CSV table of C-alpha atoms in Angstrom, one decimal:
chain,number,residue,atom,x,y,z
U,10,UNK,CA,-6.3,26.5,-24.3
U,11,UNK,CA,-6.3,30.4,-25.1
U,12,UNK,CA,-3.9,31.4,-22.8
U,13,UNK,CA,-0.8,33.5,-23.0
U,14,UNK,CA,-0.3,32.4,-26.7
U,15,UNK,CA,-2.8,33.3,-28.0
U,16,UNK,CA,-3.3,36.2,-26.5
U,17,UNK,CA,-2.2,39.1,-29.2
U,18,UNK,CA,-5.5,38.2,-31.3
U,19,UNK,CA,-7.6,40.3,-28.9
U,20,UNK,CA,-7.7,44.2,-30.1
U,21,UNK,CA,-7.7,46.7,-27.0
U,22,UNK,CA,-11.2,47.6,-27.9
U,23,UNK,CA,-12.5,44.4,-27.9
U,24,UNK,CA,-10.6,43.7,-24.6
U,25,UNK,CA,-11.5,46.7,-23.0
U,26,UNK,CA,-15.4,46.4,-23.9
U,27,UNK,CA,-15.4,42.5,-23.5
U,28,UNK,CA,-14.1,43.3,-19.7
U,29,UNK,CA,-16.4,46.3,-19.3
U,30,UNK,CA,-19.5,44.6,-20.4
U,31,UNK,CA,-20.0,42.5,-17.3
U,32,UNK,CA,-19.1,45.5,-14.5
U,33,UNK,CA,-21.9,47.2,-13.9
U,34,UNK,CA,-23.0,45.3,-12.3
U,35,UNK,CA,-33.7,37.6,-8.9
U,36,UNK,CA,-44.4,29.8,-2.7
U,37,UNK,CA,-46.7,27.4,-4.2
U,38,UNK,CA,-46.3,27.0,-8.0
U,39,UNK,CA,-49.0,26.4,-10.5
U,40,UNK,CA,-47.5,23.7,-12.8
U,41,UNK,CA,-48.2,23.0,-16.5
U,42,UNK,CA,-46.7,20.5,-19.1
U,43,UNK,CA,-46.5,21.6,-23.0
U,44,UNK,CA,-45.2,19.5,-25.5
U,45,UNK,CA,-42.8,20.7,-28.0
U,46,UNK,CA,-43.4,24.6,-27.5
U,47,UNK,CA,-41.1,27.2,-25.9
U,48,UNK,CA,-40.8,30.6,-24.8
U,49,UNK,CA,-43.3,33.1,-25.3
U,50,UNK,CA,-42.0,36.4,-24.5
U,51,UNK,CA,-44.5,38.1,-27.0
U,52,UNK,CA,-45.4,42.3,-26.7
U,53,UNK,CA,-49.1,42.3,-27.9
U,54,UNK,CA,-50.4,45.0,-30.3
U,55,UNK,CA,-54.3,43.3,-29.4
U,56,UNK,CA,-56.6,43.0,-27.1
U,57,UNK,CA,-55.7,40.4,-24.4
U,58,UNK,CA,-57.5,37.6,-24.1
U,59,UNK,CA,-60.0,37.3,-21.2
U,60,UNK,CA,-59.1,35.0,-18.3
U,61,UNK,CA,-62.2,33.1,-18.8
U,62,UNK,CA,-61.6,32.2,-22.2
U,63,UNK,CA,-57.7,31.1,-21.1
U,64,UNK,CA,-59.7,28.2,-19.1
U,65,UNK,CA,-58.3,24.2,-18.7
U,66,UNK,CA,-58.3,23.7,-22.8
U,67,UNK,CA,-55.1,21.7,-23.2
U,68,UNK,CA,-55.6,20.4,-19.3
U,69,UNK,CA,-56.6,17.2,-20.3
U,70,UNK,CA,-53.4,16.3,-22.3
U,71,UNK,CA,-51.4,18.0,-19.9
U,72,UNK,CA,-52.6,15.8,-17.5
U,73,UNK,CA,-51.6,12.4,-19.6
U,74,UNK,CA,-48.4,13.9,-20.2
U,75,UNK,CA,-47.7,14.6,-16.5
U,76,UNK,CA,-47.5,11.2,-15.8
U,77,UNK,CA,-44.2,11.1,-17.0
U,78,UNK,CA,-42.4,13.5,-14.7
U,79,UNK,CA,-41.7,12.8,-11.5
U,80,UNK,CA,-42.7,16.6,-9.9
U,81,UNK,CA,-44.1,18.5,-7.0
U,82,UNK,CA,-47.6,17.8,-6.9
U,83,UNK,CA,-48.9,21.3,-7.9
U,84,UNK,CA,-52.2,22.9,-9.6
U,85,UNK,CA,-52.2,23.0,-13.1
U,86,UNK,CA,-52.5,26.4,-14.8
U,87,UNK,CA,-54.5,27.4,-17.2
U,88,UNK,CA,-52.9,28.4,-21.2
U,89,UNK,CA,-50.7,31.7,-20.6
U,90,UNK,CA,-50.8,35.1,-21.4
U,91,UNK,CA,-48.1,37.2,-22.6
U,92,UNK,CA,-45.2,38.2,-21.2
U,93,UNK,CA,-46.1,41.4,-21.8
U,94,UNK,CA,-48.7,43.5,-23.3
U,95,UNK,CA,-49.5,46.5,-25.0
U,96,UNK,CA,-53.4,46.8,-24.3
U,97,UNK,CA,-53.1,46.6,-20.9
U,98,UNK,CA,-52.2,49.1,-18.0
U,99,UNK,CA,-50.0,46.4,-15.9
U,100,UNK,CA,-47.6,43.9,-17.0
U,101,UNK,CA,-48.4,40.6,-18.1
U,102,UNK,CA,-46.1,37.7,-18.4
U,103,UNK,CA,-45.5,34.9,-20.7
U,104,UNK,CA,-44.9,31.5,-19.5
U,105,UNK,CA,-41.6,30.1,-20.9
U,106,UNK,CA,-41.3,26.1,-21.2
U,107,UNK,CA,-38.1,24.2,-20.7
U,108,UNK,CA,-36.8,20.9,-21.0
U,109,UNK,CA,-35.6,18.8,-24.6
U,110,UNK,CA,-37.5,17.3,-27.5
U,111,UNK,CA,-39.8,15.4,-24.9
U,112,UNK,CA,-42.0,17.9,-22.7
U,113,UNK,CA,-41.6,21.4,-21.5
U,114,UNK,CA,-42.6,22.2,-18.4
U,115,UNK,CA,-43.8,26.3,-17.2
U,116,UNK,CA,-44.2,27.3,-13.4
U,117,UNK,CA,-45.7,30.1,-11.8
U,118,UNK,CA,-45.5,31.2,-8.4
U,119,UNK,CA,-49.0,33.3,-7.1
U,120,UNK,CA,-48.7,36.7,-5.8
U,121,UNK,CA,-48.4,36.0,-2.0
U,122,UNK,CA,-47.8,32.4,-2.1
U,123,UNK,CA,-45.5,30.7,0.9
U,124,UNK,CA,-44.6,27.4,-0.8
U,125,UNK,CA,-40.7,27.5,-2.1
U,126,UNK,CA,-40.3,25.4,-4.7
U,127,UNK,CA,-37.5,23.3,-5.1
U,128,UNK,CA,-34.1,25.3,-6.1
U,129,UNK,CA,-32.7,22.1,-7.3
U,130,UNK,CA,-35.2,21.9,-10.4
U,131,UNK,CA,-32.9,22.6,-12.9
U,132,UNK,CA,-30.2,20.9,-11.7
U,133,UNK,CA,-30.0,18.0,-14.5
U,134,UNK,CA,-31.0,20.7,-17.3
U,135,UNK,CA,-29.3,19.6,-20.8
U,136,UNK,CA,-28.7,22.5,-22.7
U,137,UNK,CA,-29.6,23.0,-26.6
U,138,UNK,CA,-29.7,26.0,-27.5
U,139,UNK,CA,-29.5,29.6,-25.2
U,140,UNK,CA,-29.5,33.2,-25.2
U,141,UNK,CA,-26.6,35.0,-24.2
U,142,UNK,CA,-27.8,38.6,-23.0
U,143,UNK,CA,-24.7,41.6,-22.9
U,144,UNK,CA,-23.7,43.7,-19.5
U,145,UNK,CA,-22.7,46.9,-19.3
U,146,UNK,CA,-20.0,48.3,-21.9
U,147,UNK,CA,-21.6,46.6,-24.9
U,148,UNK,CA,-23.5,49.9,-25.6
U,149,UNK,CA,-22.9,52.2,-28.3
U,150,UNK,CA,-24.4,55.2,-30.0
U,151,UNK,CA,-27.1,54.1,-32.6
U,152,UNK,CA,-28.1,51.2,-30.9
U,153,UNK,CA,-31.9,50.5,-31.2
U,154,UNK,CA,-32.0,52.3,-34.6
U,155,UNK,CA,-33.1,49.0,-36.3
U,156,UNK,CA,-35.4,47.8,-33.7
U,157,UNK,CA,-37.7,51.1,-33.4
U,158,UNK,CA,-39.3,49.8,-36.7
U,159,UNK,CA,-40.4,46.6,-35.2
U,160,UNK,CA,-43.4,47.8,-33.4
U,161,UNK,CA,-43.6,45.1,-30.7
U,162,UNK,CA,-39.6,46.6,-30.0
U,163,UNK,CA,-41.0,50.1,-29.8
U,164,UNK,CA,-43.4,49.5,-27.7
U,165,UNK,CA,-40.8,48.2,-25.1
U,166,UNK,CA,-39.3,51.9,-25.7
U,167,UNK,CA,-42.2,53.4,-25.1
U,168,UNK,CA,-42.6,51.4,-21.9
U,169,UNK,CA,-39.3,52.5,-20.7
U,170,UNK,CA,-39.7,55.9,-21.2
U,171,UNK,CA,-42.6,55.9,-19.3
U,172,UNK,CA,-41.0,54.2,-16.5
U,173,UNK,CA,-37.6,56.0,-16.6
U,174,UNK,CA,-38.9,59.3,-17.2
U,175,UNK,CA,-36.7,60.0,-20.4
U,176,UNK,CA,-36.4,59.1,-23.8
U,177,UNK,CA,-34.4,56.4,-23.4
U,178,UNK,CA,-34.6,55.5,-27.4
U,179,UNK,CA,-33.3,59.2,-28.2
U,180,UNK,CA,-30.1,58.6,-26.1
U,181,UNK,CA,-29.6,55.2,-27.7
U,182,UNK,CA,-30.0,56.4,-30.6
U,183,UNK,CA,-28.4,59.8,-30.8
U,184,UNK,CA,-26.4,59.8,-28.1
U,185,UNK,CA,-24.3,61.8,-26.9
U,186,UNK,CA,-21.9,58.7,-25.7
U,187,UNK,CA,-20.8,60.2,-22.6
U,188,UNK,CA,-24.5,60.6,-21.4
U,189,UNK,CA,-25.5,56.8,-22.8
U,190,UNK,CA,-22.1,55.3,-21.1
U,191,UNK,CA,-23.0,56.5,-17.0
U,192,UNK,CA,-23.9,53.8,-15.3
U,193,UNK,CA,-27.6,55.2,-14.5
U,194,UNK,CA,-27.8,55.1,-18.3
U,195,UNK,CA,-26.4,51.9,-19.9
U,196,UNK,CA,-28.0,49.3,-17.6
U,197,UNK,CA,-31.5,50.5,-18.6
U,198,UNK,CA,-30.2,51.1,-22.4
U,199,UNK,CA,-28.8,47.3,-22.6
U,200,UNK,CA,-31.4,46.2,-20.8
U,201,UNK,CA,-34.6,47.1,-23.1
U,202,UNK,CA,-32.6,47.3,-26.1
U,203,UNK,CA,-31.4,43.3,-25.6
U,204,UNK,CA,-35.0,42.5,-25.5
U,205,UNK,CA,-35.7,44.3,-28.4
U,206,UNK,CA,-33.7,42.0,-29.8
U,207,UNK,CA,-36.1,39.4,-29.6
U,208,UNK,CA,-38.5,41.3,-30.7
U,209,UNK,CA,-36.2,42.4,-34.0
U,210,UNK,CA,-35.8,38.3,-34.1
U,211,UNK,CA,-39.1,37.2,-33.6
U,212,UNK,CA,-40.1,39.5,-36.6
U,213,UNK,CA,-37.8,37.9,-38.8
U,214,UNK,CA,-39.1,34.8,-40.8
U,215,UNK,CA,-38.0,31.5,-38.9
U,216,UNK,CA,-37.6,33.8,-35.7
U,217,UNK,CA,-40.4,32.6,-33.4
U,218,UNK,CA,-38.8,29.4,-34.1
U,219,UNK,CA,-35.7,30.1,-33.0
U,220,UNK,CA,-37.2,31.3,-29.7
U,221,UNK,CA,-39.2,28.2,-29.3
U,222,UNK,CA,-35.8,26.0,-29.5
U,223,UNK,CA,-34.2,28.1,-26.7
U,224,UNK,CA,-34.2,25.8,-23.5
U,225,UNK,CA,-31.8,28.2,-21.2
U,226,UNK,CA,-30.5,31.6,-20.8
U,227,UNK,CA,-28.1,33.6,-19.2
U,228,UNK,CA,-26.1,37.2,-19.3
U,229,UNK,CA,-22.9,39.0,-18.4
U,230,UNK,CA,-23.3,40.7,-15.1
U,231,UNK,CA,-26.5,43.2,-15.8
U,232,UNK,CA,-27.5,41.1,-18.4
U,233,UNK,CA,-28.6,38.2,-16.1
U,234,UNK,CA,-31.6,40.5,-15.6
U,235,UNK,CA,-32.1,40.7,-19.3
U,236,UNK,CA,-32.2,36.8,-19.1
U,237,UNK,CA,-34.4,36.8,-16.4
U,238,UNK,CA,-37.2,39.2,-17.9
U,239,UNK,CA,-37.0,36.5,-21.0
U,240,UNK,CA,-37.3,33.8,-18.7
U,241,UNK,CA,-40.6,35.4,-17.3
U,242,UNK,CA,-38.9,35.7,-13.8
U,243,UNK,CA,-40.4,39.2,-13.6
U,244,UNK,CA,-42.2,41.6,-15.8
U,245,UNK,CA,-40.3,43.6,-18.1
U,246,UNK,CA,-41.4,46.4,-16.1
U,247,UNK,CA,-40.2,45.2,-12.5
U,248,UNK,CA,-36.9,44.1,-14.4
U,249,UNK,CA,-36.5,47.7,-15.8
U,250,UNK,CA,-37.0,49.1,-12.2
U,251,UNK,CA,-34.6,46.5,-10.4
U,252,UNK,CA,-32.1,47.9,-13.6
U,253,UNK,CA,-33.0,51.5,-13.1
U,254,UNK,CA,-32.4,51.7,-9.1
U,255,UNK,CA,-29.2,48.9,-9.2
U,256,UNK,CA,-27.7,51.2,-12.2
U,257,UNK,CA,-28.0,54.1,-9.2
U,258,UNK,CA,-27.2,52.1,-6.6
U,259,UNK,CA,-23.8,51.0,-8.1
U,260,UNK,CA,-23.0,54.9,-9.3
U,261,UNK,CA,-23.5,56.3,-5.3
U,262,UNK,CA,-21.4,53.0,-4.7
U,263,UNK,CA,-18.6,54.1,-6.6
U,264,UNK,CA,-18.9,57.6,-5.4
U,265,UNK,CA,-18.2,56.8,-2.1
U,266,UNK,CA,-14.4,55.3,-2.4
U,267,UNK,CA,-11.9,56.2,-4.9
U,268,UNK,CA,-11.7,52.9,-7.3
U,269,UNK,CA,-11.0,51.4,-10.2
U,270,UNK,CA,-11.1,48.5,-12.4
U,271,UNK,CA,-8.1,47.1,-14.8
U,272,UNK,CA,-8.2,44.1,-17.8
U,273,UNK,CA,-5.4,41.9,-17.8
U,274,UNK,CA,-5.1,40.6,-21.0
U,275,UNK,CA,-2.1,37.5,-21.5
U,276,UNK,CA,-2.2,35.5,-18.3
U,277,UNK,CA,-4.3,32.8,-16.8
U,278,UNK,CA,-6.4,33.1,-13.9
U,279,UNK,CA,-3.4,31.6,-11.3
U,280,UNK,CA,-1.3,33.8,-12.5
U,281,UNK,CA,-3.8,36.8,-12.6
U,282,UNK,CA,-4.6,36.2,-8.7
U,283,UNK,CA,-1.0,35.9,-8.1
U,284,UNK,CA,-0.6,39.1,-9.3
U,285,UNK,CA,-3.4,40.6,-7.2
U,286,UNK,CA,-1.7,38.9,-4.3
U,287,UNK,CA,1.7,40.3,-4.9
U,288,UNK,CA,-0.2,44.1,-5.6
U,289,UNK,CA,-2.5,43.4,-2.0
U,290,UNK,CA,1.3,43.1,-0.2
U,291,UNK,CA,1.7,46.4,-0.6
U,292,UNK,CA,-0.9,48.3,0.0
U,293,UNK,CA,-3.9,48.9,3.5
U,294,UNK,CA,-6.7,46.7,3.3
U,295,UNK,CA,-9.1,49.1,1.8
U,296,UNK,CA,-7.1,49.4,-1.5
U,297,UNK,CA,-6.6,45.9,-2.0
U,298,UNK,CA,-7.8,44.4,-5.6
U,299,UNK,CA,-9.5,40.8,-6.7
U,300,UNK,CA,-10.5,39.3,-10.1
U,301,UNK,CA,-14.1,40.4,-10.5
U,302,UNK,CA,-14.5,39.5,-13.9
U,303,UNK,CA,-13.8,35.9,-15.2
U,304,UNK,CA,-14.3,36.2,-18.7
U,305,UNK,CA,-12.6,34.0,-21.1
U,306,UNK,CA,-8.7,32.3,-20.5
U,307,UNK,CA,-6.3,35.5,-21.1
U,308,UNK,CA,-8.8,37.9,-20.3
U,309,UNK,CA,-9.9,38.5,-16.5
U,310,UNK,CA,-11.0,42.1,-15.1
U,311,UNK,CA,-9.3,43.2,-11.4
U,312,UNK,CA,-10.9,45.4,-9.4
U,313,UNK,CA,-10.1,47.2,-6.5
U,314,UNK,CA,-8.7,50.9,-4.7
U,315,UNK,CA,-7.2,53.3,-7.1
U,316,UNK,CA,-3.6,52.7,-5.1
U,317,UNK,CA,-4.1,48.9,-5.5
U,318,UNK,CA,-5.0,49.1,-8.9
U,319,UNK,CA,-2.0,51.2,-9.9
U,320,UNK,CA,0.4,48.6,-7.8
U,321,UNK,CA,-0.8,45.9,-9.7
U,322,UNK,CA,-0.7,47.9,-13.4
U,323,UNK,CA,3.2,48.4,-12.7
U,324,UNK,CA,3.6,44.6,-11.7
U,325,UNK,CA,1.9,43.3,-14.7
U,326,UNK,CA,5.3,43.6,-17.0
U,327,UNK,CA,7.1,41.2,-14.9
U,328,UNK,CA,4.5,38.8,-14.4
U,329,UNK,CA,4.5,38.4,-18.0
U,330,UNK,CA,0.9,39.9,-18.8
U,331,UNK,CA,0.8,41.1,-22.4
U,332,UNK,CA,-1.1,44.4,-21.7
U,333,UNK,CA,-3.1,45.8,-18.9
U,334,UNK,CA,-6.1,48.4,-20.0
U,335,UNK,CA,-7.8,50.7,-17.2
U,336,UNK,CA,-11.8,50.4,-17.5
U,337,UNK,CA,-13.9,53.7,-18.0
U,338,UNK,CA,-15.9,52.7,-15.5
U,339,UNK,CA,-17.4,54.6,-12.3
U,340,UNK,CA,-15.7,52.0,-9.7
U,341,UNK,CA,-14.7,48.8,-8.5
U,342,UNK,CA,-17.9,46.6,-9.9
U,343,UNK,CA,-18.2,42.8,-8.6
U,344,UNK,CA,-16.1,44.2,-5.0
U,345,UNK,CA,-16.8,44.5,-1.8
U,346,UNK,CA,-16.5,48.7,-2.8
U,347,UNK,CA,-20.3,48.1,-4.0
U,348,UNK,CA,-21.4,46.6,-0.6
U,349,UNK,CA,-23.7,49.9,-0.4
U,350,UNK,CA,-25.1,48.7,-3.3
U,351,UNK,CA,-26.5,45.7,-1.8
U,352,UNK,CA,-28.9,47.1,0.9
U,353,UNK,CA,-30.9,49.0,-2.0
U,354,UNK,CA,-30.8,45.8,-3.8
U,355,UNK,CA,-32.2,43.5,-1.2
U,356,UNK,CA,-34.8,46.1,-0.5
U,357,UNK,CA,-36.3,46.7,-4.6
U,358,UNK,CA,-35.6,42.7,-4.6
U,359,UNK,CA,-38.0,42.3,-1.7
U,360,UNK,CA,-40.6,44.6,-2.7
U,361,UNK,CA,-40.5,42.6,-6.4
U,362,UNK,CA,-42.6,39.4,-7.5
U,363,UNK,CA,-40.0,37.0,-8.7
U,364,UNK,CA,-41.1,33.6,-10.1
U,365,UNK,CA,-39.4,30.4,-10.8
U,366,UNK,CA,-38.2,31.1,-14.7
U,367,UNK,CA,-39.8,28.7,-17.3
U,368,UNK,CA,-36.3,27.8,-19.0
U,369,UNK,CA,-32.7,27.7,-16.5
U,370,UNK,CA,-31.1,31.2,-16.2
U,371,UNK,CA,-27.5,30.8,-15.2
U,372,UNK,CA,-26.4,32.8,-12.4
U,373,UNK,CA,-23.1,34.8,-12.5
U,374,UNK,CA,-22.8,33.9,-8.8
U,375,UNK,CA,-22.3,30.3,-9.0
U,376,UNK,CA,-22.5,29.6,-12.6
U,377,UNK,CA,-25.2,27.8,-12.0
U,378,UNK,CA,-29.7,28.0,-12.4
U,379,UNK,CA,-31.4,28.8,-9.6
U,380,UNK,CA,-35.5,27.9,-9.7
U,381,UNK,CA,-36.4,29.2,-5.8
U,382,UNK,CA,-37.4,33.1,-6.4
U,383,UNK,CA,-35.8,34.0,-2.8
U,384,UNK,CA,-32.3,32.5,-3.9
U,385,UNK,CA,-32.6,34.1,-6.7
U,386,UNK,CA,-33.7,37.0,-4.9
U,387,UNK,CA,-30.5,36.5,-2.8
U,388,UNK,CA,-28.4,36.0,-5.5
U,389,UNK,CA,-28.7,39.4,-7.7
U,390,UNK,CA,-28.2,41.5,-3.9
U,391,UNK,CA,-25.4,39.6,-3.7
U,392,UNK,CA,-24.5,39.6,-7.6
U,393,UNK,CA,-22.4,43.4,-7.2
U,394,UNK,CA,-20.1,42.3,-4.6
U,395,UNK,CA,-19.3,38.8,-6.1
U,396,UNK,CA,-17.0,38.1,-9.4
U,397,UNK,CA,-18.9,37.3,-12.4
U,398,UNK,CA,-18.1,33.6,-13.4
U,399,UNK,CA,-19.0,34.1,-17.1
U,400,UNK,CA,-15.8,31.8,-18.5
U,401,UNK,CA,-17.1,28.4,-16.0
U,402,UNK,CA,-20.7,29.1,-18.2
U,403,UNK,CA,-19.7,29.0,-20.8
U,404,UNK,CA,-17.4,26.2,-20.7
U,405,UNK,CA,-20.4,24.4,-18.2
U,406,UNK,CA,-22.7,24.7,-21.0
U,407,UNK,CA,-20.8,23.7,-23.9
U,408,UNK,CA,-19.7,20.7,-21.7
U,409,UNK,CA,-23.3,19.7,-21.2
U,410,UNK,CA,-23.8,20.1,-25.1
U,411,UNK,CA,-24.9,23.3,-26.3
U,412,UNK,CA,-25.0,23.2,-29.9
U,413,UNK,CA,-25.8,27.1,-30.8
U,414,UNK,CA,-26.3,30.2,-28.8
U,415,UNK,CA,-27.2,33.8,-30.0
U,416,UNK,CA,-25.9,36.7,-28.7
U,417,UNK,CA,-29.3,39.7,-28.4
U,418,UNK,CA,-28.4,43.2,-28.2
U,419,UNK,CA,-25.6,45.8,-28.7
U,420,UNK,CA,-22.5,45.1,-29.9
U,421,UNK,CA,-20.6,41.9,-30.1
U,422,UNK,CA,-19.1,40.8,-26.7
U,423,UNK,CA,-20.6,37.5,-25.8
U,424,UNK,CA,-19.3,36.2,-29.5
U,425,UNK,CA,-16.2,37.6,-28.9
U,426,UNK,CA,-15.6,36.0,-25.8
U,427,UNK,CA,-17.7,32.9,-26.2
U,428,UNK,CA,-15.3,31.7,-29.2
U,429,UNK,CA,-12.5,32.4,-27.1
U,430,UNK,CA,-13.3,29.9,-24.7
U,431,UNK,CA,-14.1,27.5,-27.5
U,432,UNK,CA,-13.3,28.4,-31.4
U,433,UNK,CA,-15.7,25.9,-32.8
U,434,UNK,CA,-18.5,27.0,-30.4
U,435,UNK,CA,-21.5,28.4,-33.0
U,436,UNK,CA,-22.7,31.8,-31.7
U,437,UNK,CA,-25.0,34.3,-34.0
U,438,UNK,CA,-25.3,38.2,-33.2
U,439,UNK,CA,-29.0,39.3,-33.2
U,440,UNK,CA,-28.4,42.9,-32.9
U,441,UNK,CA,-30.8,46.1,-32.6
């Protein structure tokens, strides 16, 4: 619909930022039904409340309720705590519900537990409304300026600072730019400053409501693990470590081969891989290029060798590509360049507690939610060497009938390339 015509309406920042932002690139459950609540994802500034006081209260109607749903027959939990909270020296986490107007339903797997639950949960999931969480290139000096005031948001800072070892807030805030755009720095910015986001939101009056009415997630590339972390998947603190070492990871990656990613910005997808496929022809195995980045029609990120990559720039004229802009990135993201990535991956994967997520998170993978912690598990080792299907999600969850989505964190990216795929899609920028 947005193809080659309509291609001159995308600046080369835009382009270049919209392509970026997704290249740097998650047992026996205990099962409880709410009715007409949502996610909880809440930093507490006060004590927690004790476990035995968090007891069977709401059991009872739970258990009427439960009647309705044809489910795994699992324990019911008691009330939830926090995703994550300030008075306490480990991470606590929140326990999202999902589901429409009827019931919500919120799983968590026990430390330890052998029991898989059923990857095929969310399967029949009818979208409302989502958040859409930004990848890597969405960051910018000044970012988190406006969140540091909300004090649930700086505690999040805080927390990262701890964990990283820096002051992350400093660098969003006060750059410089080349030292917040490295790889090792922008996944952990994005990350904590998207959820700030919610934090900035949730502080806002009718915000908590707006979180309530969100019954799926998902982000571009890095920002899947945003989406995760807000689906209670993990702790914000696991997700920031996950961030921290796949950010590294994907920099030694890079370092390792001479590569390179391009946007090209005017043709469709067909035409795009027939231009990787005339570019491959000439040029050794090791060099050759591949769409990594499915964005929005017109707009698809190749990635690939530095000799492939400059083939392909000089072929672009005469397949009829409008422009083609080099990525200031470290290499060939969503390749098989960052296949050392994967080992490290697969290894900090392992060693994390991943639950099934209370609402679906989409997976760049397949475009599709995942509820089985080791797929997902699976998934985000495999994520950096697989193209990021970000325009079949978009158009998947507008087909299923998304009626509003909200873009949380830096810049504007995912509205940019959301209304792309759909002009009369209704996106809203809660930024930080």
């Amino acid at each position: 619909m947005y193809a080659n015509s309509r291609s001159s309406s995308w600046p080369v920042s835009l382009v270049s930022k919209a392509a970026t932002s997704n290249n740097s690139i998650q047992r026996l459950c205990k099962l409880r039904l709410h009715k007409n609540k949502q996610p909880e994802y809440t930093p507490r500034t006060h004590s927690p409340t004790s476990p035995s006081s968090l007891s069977s209260s709401s059991d009872s109607s739970l258990s009427a309720m439960s009647s309705s749903l044809t489910l795994p027959s699992i324990k019911l939990s008691s009330p939830s705590t926090p995703f994550f909270s300030a008075s306490t020296n480990g991470p606590s986490r929140s326990f999202f519900r999902f589901g429409n107007q009827r019931s919500r339903v919120s799983m968590s797997v026990s430390a330890g537990s052998q029991a898989s639950v059923s990857d095929a949960l969310f399967n029949d999931y009818k979208p409302s409304n989502a958040f859409l969480f930004p990848g890597q290139g969405a960051q910018a000096v000044g970012m988190g300026k406006e969140a540091q005031n909300v004090p649930a948001a700086a505690i999040l800072y805080k927390k990262a600072n701890d964990i990283l070892g820096f002051d992350l807030l400093d660098i969003c805030i006060n750059g410089p730019k080349e030292k917040l755009d490295s790889t090792v720095i922008s996944q952990p910015a994005i990350y904590v400053t998207s959820l700030a986001a919610v934090e900035l939101l949730r502080a806002r009056e009718g915000g908590q409501q707006i979180i309530d009415s969100v019954d799926v997630t998902c982000g571009l590339s890095l920002g899947e693990y945003t989406a995760l972390a807000f689906a209670g998947a993990f702790s914000f603190e696991d997700g920031l470590k996950l961030v921290k070492l796949r950010g590294e990871a994907m920099q030694d990656a890079a370092d390792a081969a001479k590569s390179a990613m391009v946007s090209v910005i005017g043709l469709d997808s067909e035409k795009v891989q027939q231009l990787c496929d005339a570019a491959n022809q000439e040029v050794p195995e090791a060099e050759k290029v591949q769409i990594a980045n499915y964005l929005c029609p017109g707009n698809y990120a190749v990635s690939g060798g530095l000799k492939g990559v400059e083939v392909l720039e000089s072929k672009a004229k005469s397949f009829k590509a409008r422009m083609t802009v080099r990525l200031a990135v470290a290499g060939a993201f969503h390749t098989s360049f960052m296949e050392p990535a994967v080992s490290r991956l697969e290894a900090a994967l392992a060693a994390t507690e991943i639950i099934t997520p209370k609402i679906p998170v989409i997976s760049n993978v397949d475009a599709l939610p995942h509820a089985d912690p080791d797929t997902i598990k699976k998934i985000l080792a495999r994520q950096v060497t697989s193209p990021v299907q970000w325009e079949t999600t978009v158009k998947t969850l507008l087909s299923k009938g998304l009626k509003k989505s909200y873009e949380l964190g830096p810049g504007k990216v995912i509205a940019g390339i959301v209304k792309r795929v759909d002009k009369s899609a209704d996106i809203e920028n809660i930024g930080a």
